[in-house]
mmCIF file of N, CA and C in Angstrom:
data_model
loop_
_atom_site.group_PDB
_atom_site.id
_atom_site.type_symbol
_atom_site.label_atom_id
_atom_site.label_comp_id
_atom_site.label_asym_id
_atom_site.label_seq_id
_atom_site.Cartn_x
_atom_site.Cartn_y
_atom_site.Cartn_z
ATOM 1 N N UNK A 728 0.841 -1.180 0.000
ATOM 2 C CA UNK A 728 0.000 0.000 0.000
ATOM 3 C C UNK A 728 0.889 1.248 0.000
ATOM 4 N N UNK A 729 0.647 2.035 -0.784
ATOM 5 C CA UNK A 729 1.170 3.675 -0.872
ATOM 6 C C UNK A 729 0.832 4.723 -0.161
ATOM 7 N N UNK A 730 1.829 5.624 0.366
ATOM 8 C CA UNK A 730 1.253 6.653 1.678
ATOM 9 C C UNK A 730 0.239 7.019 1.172
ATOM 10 N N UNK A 731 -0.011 7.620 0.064
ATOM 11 C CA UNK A 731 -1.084 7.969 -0.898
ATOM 12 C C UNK A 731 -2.265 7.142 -0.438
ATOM 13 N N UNK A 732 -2.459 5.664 -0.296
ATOM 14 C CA UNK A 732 -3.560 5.439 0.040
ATOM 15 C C UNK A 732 -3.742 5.201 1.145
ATOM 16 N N UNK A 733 -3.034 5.703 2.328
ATOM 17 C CA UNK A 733 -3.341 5.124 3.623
ATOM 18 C C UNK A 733 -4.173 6.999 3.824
ATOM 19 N N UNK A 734 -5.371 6.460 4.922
ATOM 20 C CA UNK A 734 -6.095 8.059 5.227
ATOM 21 C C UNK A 734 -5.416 8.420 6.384
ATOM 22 N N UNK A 735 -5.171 9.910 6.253
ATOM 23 C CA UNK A 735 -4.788 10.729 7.500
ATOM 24 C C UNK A 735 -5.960 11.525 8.590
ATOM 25 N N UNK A 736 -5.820 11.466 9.972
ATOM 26 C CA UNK A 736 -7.004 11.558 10.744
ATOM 27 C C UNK A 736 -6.515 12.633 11.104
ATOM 28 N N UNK A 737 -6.595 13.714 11.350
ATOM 29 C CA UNK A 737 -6.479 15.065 12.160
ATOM 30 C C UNK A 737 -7.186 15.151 13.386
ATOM 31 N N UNK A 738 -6.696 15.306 14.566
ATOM 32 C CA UNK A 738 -7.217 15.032 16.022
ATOM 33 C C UNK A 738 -6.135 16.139 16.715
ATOM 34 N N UNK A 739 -6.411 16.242 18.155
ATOM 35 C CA UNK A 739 -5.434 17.472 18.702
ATOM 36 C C UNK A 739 -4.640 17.386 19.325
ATOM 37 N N UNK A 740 -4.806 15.990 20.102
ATOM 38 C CA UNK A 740 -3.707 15.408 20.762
ATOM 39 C C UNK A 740 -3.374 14.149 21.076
ATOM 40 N N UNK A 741 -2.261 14.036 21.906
ATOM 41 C CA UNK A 741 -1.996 12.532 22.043
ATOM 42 C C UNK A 741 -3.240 11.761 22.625
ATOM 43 N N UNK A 742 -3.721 12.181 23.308
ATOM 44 C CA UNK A 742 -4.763 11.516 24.060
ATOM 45 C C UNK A 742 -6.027 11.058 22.965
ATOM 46 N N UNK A 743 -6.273 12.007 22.135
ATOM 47 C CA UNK A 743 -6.784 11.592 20.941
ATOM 48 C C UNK A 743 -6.313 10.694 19.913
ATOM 49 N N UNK A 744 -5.430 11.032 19.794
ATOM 50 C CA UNK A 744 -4.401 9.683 19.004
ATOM 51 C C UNK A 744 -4.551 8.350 19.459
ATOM 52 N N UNK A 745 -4.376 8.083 20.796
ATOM 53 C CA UNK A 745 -4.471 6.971 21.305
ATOM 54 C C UNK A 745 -5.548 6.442 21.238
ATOM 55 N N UNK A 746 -6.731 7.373 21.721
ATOM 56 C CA UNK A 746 -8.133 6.986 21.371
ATOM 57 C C UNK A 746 -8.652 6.004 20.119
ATOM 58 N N UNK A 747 -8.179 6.928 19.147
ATOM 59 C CA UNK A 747 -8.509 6.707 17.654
ATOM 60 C C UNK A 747 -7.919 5.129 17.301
ATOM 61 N N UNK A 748 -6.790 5.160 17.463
ATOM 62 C CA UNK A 748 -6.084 4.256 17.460
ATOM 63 C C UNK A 748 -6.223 2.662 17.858
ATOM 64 N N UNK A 749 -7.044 2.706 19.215
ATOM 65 C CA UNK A 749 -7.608 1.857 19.879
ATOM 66 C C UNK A 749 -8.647 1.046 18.793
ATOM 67 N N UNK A 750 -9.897 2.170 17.832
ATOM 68 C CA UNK A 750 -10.686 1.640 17.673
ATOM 69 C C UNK A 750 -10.258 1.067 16.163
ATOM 70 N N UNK A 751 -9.465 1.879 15.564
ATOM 71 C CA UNK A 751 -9.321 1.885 14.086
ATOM 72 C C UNK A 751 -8.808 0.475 13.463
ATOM 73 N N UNK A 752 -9.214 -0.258 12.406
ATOM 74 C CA UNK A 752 -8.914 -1.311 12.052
ATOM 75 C C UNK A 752 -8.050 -1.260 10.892
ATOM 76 N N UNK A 753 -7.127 -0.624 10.218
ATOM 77 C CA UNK A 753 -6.816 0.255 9.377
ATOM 78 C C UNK A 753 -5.700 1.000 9.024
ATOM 79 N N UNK A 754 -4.355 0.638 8.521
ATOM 80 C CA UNK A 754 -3.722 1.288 8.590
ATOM 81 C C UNK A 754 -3.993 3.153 8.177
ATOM 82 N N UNK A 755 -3.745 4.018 8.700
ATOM 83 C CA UNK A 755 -4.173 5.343 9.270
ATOM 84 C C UNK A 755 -3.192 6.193 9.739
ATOM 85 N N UNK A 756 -2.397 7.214 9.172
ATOM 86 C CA UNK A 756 -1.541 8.020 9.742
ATOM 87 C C UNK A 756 -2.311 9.053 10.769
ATOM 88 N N UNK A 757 -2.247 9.466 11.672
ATOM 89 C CA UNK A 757 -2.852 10.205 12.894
ATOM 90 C C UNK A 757 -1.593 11.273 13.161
ATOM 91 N N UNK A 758 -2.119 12.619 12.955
ATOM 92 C CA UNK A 758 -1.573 13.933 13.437
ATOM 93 C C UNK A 758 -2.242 14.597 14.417
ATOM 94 N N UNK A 759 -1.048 14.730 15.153
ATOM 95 C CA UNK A 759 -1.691 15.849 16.252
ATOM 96 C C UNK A 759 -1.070 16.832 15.927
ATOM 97 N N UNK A 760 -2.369 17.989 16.244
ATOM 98 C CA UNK A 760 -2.093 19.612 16.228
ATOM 99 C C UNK A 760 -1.626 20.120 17.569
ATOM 100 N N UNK A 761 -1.649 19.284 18.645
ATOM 101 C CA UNK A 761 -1.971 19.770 19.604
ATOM 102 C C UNK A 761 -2.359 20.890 19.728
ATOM 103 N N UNK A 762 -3.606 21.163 19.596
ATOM 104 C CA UNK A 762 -4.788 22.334 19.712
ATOM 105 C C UNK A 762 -4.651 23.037 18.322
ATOM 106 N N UNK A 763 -4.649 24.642 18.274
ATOM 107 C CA UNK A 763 -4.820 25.797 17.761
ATOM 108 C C UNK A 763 -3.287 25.360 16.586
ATOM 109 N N UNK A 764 -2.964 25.982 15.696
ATOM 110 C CA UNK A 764 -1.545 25.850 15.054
ATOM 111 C C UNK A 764 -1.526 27.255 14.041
ATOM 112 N N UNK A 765 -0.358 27.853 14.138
ATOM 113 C CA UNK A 765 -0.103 28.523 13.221
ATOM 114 C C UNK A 765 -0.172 28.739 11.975
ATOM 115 N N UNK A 766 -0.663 29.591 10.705
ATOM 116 C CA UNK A 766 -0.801 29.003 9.628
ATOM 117 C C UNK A 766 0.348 28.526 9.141
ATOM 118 N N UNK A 767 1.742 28.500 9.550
ATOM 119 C CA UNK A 767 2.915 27.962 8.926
ATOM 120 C C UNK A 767 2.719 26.955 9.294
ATOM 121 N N UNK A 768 2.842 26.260 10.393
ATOM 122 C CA UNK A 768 3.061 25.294 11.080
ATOM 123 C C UNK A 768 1.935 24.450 10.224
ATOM 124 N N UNK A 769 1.044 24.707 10.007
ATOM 125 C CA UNK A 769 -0.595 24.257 9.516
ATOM 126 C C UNK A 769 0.062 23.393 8.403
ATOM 127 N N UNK A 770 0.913 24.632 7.406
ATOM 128 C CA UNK A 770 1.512 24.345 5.881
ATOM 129 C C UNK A 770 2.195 23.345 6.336
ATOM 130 N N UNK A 771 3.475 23.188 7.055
ATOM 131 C CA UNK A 771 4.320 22.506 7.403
ATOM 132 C C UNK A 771 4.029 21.201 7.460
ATOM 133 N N UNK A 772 2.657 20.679 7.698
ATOM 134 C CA UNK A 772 2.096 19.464 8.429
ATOM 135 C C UNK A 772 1.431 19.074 6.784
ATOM 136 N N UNK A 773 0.800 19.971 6.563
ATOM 137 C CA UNK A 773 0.142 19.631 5.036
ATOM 138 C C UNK A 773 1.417 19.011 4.361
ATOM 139 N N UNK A 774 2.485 19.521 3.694
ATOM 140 C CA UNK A 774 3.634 19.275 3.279
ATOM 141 C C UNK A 774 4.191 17.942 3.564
ATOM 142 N N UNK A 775 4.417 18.038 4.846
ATOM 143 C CA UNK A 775 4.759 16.880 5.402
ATOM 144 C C UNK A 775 4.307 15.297 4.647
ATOM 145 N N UNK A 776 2.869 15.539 5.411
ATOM 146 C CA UNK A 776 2.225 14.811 5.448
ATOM 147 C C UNK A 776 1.756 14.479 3.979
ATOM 148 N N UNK A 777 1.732 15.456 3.123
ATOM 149 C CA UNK A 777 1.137 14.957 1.648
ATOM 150 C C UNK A 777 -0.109 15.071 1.500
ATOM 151 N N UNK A 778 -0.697 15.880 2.744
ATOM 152 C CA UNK A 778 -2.792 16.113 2.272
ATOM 153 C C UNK A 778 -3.358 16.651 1.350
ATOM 154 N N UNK A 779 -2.401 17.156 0.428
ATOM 155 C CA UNK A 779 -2.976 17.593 -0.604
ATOM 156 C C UNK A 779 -3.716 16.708 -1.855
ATOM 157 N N UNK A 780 -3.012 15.754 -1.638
ATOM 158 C CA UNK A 780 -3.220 14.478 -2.177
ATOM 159 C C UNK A 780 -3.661 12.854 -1.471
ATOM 160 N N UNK A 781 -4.473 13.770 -0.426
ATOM 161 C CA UNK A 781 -4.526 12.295 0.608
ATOM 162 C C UNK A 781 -5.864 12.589 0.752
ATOM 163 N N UNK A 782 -6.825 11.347 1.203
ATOM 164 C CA UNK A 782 -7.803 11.252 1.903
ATOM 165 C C UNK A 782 -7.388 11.749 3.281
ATOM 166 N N UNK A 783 -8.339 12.885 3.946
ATOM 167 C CA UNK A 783 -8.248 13.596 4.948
ATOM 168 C C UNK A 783 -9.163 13.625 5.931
ATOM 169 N N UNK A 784 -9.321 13.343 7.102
ATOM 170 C CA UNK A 784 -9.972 13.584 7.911
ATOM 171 C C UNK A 784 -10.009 14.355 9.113
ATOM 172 N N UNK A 785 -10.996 14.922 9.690
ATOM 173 C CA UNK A 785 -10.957 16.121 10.610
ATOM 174 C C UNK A 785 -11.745 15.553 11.799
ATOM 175 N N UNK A 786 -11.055 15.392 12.815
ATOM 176 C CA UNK A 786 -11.667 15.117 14.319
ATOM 177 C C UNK A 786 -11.461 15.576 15.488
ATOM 178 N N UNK A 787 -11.917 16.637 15.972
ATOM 179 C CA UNK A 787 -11.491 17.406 17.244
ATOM 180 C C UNK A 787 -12.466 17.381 17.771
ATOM 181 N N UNK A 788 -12.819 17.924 19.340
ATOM 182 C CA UNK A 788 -12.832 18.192 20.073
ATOM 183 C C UNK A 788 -14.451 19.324 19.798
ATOM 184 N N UNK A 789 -15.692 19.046 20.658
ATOM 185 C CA UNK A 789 -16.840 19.789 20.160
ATOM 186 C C UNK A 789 -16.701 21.005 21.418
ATOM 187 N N UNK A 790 -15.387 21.558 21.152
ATOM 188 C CA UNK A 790 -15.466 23.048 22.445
ATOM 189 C C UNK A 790 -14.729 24.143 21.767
ATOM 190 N N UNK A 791 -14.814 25.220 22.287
ATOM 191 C CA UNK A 791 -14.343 26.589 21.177
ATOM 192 C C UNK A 791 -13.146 26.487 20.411
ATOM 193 N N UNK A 792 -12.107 25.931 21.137
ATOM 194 C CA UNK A 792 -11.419 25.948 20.775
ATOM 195 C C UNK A 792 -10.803 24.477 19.363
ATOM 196 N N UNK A 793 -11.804 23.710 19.461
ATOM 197 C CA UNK A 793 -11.792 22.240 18.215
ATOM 198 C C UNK A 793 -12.318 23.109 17.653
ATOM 199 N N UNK A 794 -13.575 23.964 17.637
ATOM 200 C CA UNK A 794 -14.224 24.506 16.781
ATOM 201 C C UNK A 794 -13.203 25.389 15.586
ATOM 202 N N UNK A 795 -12.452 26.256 16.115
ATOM 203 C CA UNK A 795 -11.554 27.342 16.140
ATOM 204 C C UNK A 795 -10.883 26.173 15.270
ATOM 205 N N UNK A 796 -10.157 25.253 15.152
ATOM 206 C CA UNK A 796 -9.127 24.626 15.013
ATOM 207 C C UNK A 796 -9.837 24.115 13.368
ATOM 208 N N UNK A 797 -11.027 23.614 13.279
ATOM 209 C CA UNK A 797 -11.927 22.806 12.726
ATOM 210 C C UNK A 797 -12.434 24.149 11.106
ATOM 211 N N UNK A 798 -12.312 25.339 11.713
ATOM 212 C CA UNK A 798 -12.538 26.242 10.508
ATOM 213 C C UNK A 798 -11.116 26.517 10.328
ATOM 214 N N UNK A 799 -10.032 26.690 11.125
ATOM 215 C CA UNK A 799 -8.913 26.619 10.360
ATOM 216 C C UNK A 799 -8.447 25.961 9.452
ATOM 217 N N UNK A 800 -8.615 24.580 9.671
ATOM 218 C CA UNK A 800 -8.144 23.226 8.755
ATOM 219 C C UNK A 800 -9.052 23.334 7.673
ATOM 220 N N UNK A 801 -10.561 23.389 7.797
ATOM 221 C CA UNK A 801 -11.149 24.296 6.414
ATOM 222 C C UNK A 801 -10.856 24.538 5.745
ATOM 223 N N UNK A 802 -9.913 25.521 5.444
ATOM 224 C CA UNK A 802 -9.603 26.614 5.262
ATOM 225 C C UNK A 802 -8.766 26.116 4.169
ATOM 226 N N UNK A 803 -7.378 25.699 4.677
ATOM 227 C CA UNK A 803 -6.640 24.998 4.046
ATOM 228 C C UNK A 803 -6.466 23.834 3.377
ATOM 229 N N UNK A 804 -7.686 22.679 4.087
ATOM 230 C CA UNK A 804 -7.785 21.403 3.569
ATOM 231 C C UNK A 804 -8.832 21.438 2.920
ATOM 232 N N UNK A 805 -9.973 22.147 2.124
ATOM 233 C CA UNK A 805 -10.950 21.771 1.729
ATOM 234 C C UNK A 805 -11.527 20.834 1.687
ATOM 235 N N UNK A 806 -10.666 19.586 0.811
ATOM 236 C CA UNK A 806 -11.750 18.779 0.749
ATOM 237 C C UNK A 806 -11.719 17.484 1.921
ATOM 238 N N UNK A 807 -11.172 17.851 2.968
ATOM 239 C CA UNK A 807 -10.872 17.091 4.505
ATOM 240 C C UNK A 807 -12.411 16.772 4.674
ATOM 241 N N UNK A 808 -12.572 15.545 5.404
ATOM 242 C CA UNK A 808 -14.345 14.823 5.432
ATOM 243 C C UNK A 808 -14.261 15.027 7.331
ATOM 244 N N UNK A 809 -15.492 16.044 7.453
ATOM 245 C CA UNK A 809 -15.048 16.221 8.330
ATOM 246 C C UNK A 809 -16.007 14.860 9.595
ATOM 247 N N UNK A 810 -15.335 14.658 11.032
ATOM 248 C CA UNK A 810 -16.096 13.783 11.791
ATOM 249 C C UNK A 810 -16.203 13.954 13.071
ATOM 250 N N UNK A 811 -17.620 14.257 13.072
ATOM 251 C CA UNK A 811 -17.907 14.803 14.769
ATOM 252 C C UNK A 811 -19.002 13.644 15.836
ATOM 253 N N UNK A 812 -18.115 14.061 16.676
ATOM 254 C CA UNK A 812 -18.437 13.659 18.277
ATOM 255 C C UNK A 812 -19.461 14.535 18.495
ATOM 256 N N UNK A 813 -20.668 13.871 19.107
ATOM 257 C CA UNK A 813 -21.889 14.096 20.344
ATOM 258 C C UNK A 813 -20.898 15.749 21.136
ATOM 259 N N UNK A 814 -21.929 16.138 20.598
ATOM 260 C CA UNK A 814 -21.216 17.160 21.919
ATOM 261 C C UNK A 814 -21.761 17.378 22.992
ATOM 262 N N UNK A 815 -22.338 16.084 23.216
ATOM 263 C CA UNK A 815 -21.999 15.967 25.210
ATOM 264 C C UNK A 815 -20.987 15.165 25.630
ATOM 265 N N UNK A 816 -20.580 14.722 24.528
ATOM 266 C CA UNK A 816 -18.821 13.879 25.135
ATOM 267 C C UNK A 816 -17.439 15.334 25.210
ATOM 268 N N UNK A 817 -17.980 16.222 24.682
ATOM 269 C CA UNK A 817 -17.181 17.331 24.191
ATOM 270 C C UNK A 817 -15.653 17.282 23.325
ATOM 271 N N UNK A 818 -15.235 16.131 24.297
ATOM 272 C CA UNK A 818 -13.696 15.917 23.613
ATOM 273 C C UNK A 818 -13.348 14.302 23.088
ATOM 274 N N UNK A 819 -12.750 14.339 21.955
ATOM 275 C CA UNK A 819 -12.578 13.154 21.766
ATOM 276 C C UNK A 819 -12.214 11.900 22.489
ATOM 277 N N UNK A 820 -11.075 11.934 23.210
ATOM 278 C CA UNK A 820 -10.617 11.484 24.035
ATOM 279 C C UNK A 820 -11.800 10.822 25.175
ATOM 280 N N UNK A 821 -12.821 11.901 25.648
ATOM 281 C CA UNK A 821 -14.076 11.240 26.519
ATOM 282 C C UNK A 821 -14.876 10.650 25.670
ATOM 283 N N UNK A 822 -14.986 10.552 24.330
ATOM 284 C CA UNK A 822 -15.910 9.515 24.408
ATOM 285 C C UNK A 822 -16.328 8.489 23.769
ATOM 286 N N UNK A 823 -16.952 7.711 24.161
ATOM 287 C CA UNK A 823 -16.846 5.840 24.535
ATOM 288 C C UNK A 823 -16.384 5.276 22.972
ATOM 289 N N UNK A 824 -15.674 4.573 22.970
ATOM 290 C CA UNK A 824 -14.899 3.756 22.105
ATOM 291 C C UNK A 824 -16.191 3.613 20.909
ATOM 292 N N UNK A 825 -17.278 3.059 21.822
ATOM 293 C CA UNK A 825 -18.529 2.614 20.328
ATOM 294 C C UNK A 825 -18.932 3.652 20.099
ATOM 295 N N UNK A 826 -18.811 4.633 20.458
ATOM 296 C CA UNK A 826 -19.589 6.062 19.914
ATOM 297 C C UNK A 826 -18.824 6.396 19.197
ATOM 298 N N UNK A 827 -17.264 6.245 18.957
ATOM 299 C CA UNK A 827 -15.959 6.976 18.089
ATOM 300 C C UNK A 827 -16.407 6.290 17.146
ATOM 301 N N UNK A 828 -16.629 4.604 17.161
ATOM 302 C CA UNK A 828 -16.485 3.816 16.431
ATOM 303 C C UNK A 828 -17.320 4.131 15.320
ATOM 304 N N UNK A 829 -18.525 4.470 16.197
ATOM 305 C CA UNK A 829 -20.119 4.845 15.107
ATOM 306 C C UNK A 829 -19.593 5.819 14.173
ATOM 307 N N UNK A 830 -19.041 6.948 14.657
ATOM 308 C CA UNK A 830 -19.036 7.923 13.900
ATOM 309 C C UNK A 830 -17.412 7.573 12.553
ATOM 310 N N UNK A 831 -16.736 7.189 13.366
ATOM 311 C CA UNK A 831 -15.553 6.717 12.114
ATOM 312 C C UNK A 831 -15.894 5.723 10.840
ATOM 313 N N UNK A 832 -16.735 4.686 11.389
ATOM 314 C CA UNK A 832 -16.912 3.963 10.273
ATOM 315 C C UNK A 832 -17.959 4.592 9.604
ATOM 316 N N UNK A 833 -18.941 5.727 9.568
ATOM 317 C CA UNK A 833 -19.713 6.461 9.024
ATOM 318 C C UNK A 833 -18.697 7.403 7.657
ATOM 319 N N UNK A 834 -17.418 7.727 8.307
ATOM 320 C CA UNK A 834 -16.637 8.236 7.204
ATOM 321 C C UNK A 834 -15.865 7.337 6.333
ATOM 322 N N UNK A 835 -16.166 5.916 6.456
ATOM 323 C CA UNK A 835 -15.902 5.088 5.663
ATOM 324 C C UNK A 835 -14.401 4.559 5.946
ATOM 325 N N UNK A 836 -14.316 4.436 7.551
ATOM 326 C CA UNK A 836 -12.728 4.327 8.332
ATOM 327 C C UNK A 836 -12.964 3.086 8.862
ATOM 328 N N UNK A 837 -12.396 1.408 8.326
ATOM 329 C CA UNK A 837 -12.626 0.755 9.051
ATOM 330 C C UNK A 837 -12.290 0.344 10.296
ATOM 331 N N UNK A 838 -13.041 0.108 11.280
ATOM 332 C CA UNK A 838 -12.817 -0.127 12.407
ATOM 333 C C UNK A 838 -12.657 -1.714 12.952
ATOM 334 N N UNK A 839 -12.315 -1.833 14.388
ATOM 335 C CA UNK A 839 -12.216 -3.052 14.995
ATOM 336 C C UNK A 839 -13.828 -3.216 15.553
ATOM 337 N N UNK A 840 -14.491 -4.573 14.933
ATOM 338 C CA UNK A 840 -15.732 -4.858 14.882
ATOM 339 C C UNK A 840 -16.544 -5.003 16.316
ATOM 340 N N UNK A 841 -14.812 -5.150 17.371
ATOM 341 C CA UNK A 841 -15.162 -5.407 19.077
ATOM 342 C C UNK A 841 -16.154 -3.935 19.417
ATOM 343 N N UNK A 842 -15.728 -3.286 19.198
ATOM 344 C CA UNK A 842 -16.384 -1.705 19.166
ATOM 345 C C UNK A 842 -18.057 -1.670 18.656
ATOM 346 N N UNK A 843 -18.402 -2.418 17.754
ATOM 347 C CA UNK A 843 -19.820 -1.751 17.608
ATOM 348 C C UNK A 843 -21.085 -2.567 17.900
#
């Protein structure tokens, strides 16, 4: 398989990473922003990472500041699919493995089947 076809998950932190990780069945590159990022830093990660040409995904955090983070990446990633959490779990990291699960395999991310 080619980096090209493995999908990249955008999340904010390690704690999210790990999360994701847990449920995902899938090889999956996972970046953390940890939170807010500069627009260089933003570029830097795009670059890096190759999203210009990658299946992209967007998963933060349902509080001002994921929000904040979530129209930034917008911005720059257009066509990023974006995937949201209940926002009464607020942050990724809180919440429950089958609820991540629901919503990841909805973006067409396969998951570990223990989860749903």
């Amino acid at each position: 398989m080619t980096r090209q076809n493995v999908k990249v998950i955008i999340v904010e932190g390690r704690t999210d990473k790990e999360k994701v990780l847990k449920v995902v069945n899938e090889d999956v590159e996972i970046v953390c922003t940890n939170g807010t990022i500069n627009v260089e830093r933003l570029e830097d990660l795009i670059e890096m990472f190759d999203m210009d040409h990658r299946d992209v995904f967007i998963l933060v955090d349902e509080d001002n500041a994921g929000k904040k983070l979530r129209k930034q990446l917008s911005k720059e990633l257009p066509h990023a699919i974006h995937i949201n959490i209940d926002k009464s779990y607020r942050e990724v990291a809180a919440t429950p493995e089958s609820e991540l699960a629901v919503a990841l395999v909805s973006s067409h991310i396969r998951i570990n089947p223990n989860f749903l």
